[in-house]
Amino acid sequence: MTTDSRISRTAITTSQLVALSYTYRIVLWILFAGPLLMLATQLIYMLSFFFLDAITNQHTIVTLLATAATSYKIQNQIVKAAPTEAQANETAKKLQYWLPAMMLLPCILFVRYIVTPVERVLQVKTMSILSLPIIPFAVTLQVAIGSVLLGCSICARYIGPPSIVRCSSSPLAMHPVAATIRSVTTNKEALLRVLAGKSQDTAADKKGDQTPQPRRFQWPKLRYGFSQMIITIVFSIAATFTSVLPLTRDGIHGDTPMKNAIITVAIVTNLAHLFQATLDGTSHELNPLRHGIKSGWKAKFWSVSDSYFRSFWAPGIVILVVSYFGTTDWKDMLICIFTAIVMTVHAIVFDSILKASLCATPPDIMKSIEVSASDGSPEVFLCVVLQSLCHSNNELAKNLSNISTTAIWLDLEKEEKKRNELAISAMATALLYKSPLDESGPHLEEDVLRYALVSSIGSWSCDGGVEEWKSLKEPYFVPICRGLCAYFGGLGEALVQCTSDKQSLSDQWLLPPGSVVVAECSVQGATQCLLSTISSNISTWRNSHLATLVPALLTSLFRLETGMLRYAQKRGQITPKAVPESEKISLFRTYCPQLLSLFSMVNRCSRNILQKISQETRRSEVLACCDREMLQWCDAKLDSIEHPG
């Protein structure tokens, strides 16, 4: 079976199934890992103390204290005897774990055969009174179930039909409701038309019903938002009845003011986190830079918790009012406040860990795809990668996977550049507008898979990622490199299209953080792949099919930079015009600081490619198929290298 037929027949189904499997495995692991660890820890805790109590005659605490003190004393003596400080530190590290384990048995024997008989003779039981409290297993089970229920309410925002969290890699259109409000509040004529009962003329009215619908909007759909509110309320009530009310003095029976107050507090607390985490503007869009590859776990936690606590004053007042008027005893009020604090911390920690896991770069993406697809063949891997990069555009994926048909003595660079231009146009349409295949397909699942794919090859946290991908061998890797070029080139073309409409508002289209990071990883990955194939021997380099993509790569970089400049000029309400190389950074810093890292990546990669082909080959031969505007852009890049000022 050929690669083309495999893609055309099974690509869409395979890509979606892999996306679902890959994302669901992450979500289910985060959902159940904590409660299962809690139950396992409780079982180990109970069994260990029951065993130690049995063999030490209820002197477990005395045994553990003796073990800790003896180990500490012996370790200090050994460290002091070390000749150098380095050896002392190394010895302390080695003794840290196995020395207490070795000293546990002598301490058990000491307590059993010396301490216990002495207590029996003296008839003293002061030491046996010391014991750690053991939480009943039923209580731990109730807390674990409540944790799962609260986790389900958060997971529903990420996966499932009513999910609202996204990691969009395409520009976001303004929501129709927001567009109408903005038009009415900023345009006097539009306001008069609305007051007169006349509908506004939209682009769809002028062009008919054939205008495609935008792929993604800046706001979640209203029905999805209401669905999430209902899900949060239901799971909050279930978690309260499962984990909170059974621990109170009245239990789950009766209709006491305290019971109603606790339920109300739980609902308000979890709804507050829902609004802050996903329904506040574009907060439903994941930011991989904030949660994933650059920030550490501590930064991820505090970045979320800080923003949440700053907006917690309103629900905090509600909780205090409900606690005060809903209960008559100060102890009941403390229980309500403690319930709100525990649920708040749980929501913050769970949501932070889930976001970090979804935005993490997998250590072995090829193995992950093999597990998700139950097939490790290169054809299936290529199928999944192309469909993910092409946003379910089957025709585009098929075109990218086709082999070059030009004879060996003709210009392969020209054919690849032409293929890339067609792919850029198709990709721009796919990024901006929805196709019928997008109605039933997964959303966040495909976003997560797409980010995992491009970050595994282009992320700065994956050393040697290019070599791992190139193990697929060149016939399979060339279409992947074409797909990377088509994506970030199509993103640039999409920015040009969505900012070219004179009647559009400056903020009608928004570039989410996910698209910036995916484009950045794609640019870096494609550039690394091509640079690794360019050798000092011109004949060896020209025998590599991957090297014929150099003009296509430079074209995509040019389109992406052009689109970013147009987008920044539109945001700053500046008339589109050519920008000198020395003024581009200040333009982005002033109007679009979120694009600075992407522009730096484009600038660095384009310069590296141009420098490499200028040193190892005759640049005019490689860029012979490029147009005049493209050549001027290349000359400007090279000139900025020679004259940095």
PDB file of C-alpha atoms in Angstrom, residues 37 41 81 95 101 143 162 199 294 320 331 396 624:
ATOM      1  CA  LEU A  37      -1.696   7.670  45.596  1.00  0.00           C
ATOM      2  CA  THR A  41      -0.274   5.851  51.061  1.00  0.00           C
ATOM      3  CA  ALA A  81      35.796  11.517  59.647  1.00  0.00           C
ATOM      4  CA  LEU A  95      23.982   7.464  53.805  1.00  0.00           C
ATOM      5  CA  ALA A 101      16.837   1.368  56.887  1.00  0.00           C
ATOM      6  CA  VAL A 143     -11.836  12.354  50.384  1.00  0.00           C
ATOM      7  CA  PRO A 162     -19.104  20.764  25.932  1.00  0.00           C
ATOM      8  CA  SER A 199     -30.209  44.695  10.826  1.00  0.00           C
ATOM      9  CA  LYS A 294       9.840  27.375  29.575  1.00  0.00           C
ATOM     10  CA  LEU A 320     -18.195  35.030  54.269  1.00  0.00           C
ATOM     11  CA  LYS A 331     -17.398  26.492  64.517  1.00  0.00           C
ATOM     12  CA  LEU A 396      -3.514  19.401   1.402  1.00  0.00           C
ATOM     13  CA  ALA A 624      16.990  31.421  -8.845  1.00  0.00           C
TER      14      ALA A 624
END
